[in-house]
mmCIF file of C-alpha atoms in Angstrom:
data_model
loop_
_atom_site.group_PDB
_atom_site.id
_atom_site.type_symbol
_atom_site.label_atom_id
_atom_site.label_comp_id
_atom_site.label_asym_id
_atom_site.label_seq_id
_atom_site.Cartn_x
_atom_site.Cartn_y
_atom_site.Cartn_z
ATOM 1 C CA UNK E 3 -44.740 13.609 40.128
ATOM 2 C CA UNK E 4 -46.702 10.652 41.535
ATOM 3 C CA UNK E 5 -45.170 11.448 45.120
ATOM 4 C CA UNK E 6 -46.799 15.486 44.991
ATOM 5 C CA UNK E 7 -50.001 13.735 43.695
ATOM 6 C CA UNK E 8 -49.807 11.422 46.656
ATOM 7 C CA UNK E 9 -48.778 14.124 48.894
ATOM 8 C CA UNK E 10 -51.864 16.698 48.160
ATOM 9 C CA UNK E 11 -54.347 13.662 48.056
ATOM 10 C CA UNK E 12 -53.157 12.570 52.089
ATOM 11 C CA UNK E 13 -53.411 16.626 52.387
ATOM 12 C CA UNK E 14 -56.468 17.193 51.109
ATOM 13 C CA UNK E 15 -58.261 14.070 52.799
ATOM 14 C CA UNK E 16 -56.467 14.419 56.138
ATOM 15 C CA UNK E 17 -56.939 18.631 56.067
ATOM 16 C CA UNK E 18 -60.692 18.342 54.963
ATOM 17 C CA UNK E 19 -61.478 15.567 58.173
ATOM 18 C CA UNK E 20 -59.851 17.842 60.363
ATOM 19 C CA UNK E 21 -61.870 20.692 58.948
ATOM 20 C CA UNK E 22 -65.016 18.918 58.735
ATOM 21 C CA UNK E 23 -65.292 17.140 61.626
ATOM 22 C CA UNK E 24 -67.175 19.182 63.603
ATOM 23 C CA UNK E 25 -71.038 18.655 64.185
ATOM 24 C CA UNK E 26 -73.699 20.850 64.922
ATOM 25 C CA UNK E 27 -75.901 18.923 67.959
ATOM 26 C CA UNK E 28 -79.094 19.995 68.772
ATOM 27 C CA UNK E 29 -80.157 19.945 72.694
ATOM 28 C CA UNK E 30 -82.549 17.685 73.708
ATOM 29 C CA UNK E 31 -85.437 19.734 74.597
ATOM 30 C CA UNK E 32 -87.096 16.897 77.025
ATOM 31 C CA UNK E 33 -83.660 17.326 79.266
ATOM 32 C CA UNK E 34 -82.896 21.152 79.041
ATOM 33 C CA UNK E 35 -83.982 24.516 80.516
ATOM 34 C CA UNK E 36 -83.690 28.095 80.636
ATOM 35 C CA UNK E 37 -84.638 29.852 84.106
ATOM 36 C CA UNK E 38 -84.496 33.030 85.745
ATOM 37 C CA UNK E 39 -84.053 34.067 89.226
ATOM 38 C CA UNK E 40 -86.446 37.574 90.027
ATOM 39 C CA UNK E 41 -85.519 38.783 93.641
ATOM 40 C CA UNK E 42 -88.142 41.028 95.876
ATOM 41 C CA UNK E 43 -87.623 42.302 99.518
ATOM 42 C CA UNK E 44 -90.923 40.423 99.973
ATOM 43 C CA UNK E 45 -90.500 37.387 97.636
ATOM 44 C CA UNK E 46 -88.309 35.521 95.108
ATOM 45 C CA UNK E 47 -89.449 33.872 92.118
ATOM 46 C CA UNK E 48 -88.267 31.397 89.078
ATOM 47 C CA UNK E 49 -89.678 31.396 85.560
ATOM 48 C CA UNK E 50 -88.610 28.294 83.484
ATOM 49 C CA UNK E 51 -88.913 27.874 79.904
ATOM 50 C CA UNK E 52 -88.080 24.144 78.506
ATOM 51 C CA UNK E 53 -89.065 25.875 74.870
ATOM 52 C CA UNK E 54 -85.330 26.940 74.401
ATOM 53 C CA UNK E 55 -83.580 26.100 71.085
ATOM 54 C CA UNK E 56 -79.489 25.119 71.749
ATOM 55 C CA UNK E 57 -77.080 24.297 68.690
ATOM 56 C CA UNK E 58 -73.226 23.995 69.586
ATOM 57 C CA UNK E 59 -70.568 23.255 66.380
ATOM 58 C CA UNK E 60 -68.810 19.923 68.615
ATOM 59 C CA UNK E 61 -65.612 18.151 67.885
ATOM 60 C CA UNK E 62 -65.923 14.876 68.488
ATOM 61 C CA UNK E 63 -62.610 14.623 68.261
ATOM 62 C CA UNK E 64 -61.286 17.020 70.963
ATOM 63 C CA UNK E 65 -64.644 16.733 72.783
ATOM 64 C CA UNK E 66 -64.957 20.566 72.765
ATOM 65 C CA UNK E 67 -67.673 23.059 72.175
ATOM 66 C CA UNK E 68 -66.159 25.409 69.491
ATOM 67 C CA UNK E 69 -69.379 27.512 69.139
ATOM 68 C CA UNK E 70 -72.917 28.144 70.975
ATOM 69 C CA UNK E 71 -76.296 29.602 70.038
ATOM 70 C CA UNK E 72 -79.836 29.548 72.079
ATOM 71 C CA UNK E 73 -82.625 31.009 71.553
ATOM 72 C CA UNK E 74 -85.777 31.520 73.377
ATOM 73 C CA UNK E 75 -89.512 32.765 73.138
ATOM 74 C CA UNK E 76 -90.182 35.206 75.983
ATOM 75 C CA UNK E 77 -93.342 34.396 76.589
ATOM 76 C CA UNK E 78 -92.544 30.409 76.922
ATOM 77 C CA UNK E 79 -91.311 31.113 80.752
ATOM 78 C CA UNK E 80 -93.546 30.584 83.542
ATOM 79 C CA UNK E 81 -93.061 31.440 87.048
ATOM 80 C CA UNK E 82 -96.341 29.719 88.055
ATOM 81 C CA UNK E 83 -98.126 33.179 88.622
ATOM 82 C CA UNK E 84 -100.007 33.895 85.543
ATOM 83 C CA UNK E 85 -100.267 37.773 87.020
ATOM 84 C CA UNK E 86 -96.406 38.172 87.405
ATOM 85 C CA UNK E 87 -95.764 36.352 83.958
ATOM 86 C CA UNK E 88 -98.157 39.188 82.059
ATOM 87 C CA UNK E 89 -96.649 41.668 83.861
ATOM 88 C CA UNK E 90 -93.110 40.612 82.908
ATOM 89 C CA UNK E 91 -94.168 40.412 79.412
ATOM 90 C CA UNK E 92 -95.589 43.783 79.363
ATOM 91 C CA UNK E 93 -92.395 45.312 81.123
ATOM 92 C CA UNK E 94 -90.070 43.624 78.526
ATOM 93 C CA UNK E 95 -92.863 44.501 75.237
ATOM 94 C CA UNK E 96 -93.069 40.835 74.509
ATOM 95 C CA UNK E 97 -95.101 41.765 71.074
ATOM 96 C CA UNK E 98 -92.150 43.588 69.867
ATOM 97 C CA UNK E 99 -89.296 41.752 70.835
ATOM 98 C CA UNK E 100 -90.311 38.330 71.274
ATOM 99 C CA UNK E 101 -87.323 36.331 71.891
ATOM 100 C CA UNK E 102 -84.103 36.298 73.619
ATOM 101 C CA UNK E 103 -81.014 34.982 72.132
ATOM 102 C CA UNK E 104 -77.403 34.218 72.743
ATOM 103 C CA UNK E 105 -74.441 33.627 70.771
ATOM 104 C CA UNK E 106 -71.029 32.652 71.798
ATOM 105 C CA UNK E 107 -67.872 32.115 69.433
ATOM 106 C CA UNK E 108 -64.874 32.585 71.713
ATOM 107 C CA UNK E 109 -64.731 29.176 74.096
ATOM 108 C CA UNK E 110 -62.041 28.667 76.902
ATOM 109 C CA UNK E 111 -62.281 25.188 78.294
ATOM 110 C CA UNK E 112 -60.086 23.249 80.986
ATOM 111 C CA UNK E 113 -61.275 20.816 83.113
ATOM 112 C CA UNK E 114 -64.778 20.781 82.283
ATOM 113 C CA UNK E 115 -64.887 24.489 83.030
ATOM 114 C CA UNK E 116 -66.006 26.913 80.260
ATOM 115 C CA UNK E 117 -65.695 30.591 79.991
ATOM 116 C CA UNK E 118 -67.974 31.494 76.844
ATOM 117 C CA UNK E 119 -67.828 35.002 75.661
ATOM 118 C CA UNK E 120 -70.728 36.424 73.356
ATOM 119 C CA UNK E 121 -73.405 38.572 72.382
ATOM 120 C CA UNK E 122 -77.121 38.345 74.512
ATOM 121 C CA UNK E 123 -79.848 40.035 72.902
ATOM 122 C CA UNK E 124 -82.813 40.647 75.032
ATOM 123 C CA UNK E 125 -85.228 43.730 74.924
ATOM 124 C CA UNK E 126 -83.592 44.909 71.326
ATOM 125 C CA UNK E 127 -80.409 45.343 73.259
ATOM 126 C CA UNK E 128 -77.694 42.813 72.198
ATOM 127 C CA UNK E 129 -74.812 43.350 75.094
ATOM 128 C CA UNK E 130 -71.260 41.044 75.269
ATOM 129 C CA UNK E 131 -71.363 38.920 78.136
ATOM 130 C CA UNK E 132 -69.058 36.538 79.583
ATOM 131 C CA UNK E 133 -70.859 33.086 80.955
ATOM 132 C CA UNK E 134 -69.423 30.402 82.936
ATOM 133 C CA UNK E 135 -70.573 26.721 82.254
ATOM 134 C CA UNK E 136 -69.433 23.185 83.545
ATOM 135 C CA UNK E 137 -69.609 20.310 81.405
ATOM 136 C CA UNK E 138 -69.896 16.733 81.865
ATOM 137 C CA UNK E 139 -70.237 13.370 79.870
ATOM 138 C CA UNK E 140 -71.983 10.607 80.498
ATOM 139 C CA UNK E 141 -72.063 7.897 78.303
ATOM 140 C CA UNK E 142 -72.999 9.383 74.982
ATOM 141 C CA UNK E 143 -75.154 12.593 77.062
ATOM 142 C CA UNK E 144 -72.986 16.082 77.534
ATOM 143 C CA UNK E 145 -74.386 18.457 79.813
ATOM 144 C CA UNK E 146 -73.885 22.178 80.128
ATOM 145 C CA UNK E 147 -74.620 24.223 82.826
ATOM 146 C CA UNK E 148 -74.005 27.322 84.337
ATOM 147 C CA UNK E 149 -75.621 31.143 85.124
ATOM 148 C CA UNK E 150 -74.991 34.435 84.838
ATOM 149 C CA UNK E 151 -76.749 37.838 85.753
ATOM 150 C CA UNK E 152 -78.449 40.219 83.677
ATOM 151 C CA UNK E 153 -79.245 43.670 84.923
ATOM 152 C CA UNK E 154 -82.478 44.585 83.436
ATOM 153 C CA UNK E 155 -81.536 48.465 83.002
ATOM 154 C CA UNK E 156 -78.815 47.712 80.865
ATOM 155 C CA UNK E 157 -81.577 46.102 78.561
ATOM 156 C CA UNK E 158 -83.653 49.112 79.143
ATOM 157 C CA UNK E 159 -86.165 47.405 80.777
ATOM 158 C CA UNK E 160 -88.452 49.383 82.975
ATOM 159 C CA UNK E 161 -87.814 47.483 86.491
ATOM 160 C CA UNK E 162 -91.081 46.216 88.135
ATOM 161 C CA UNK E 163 -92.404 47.269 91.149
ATOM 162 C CA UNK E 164 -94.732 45.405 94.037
ATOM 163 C CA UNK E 165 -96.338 48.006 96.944
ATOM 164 C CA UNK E 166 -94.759 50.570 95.991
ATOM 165 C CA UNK E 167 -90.667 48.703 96.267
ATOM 166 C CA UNK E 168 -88.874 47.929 92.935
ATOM 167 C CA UNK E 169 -87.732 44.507 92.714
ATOM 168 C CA UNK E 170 -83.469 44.057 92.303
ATOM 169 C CA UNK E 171 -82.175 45.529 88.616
ATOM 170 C CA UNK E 172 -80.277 42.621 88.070
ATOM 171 C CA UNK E 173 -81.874 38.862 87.233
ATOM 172 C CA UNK E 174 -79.849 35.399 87.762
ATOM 173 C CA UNK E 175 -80.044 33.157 84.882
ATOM 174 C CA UNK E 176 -79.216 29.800 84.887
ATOM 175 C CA UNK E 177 -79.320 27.060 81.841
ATOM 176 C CA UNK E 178 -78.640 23.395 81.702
ATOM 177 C CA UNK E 179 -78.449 21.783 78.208
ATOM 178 C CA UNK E 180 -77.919 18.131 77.519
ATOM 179 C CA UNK E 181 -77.116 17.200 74.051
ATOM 180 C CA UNK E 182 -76.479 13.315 72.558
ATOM 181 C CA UNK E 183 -72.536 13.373 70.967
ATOM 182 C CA UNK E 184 -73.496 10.103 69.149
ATOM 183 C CA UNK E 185 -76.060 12.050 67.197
#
């Protein structure tokens, strides 16, 4: 009897530190970034926001991001053109959906190469995407980056026009996280 007892007791402590391993780390906002690319025959244009939340679930162990979520207030990116910003805002009814969000629970990695599948919600649409991300460690800093388009129709956003030209549908966006694994 005292071998079971022994036998559920390594089970239970080994099972429950592989189950509870993971950690949820929090991005350092001073080191990460959300930006869009805008593209016009006559111009192109970036609008960063550093106001972008990031959790992933990590294990330390495997040193792999098993989930993802960021989340962003649309009116915290700035193109440096106050005019262009409002605009923006008014084309994607800032007042009534305020932020844009991501969520990602399917996570291929090899190599330091991701391929993160999940929902983006932008504009009250929420849409599955698939995003491409590199990571790297240094020291006790992981960084994430990568980009991915979003065409602006899909969202039903109304697409923005300058002298009479539309500018392109589709948006590039590009992210860069860097979280602390030793948190």
């Amino acid at each position: 009897m005292n071998l079971i007892a022994i036998f559920f007791g390594f089970l239970l402590y080994f099972g429950e530190k592989t189950t509870f391993s993971n950690v949820k780390l929090f991005a350092l906002p001073s080191q990460s970034s959300v930006s869009y690319e805008g593209f016009h025959p006559l111009h192109n244009w970036t609008a960063k926001s550093n106001a972008v939340v990031c959790v992933i679930n990590y294990s330390p162990d495997k040193q792999e991001i098993m989930t993802v979520a960021a989340s962003a207030k649309v009116v915290s990116f700035d193109s440096r053109n106050s005019n262009r910003d409002s605009n923006a805002m008014e084309k994607i009814e800032a007042l009534l959906f305020p932020r844009v969000s991501f969520t990602g629970d399917s996570i291929v990695a090899n190599a330091g190469k991701m391929t993160i599948v999940g929902n983006l919600s932008f504009h009250g649409v929420s849409k599955k995407i698939s995003v491409n991300a590199q990571t790297s460690l240094k020291g006790n800093k992981m960084k994430v980056e990568g980009a991915f388009p979003v065409n602006l129709k899909e969202y039903n956003i109304p697409i923005p026009s300058l002298l009479g030209t539309s500018i392109k549908e589709e948006i590039n966006v590009k992210f860069t996280f860097v979280f602390d694994v030793n948190q």
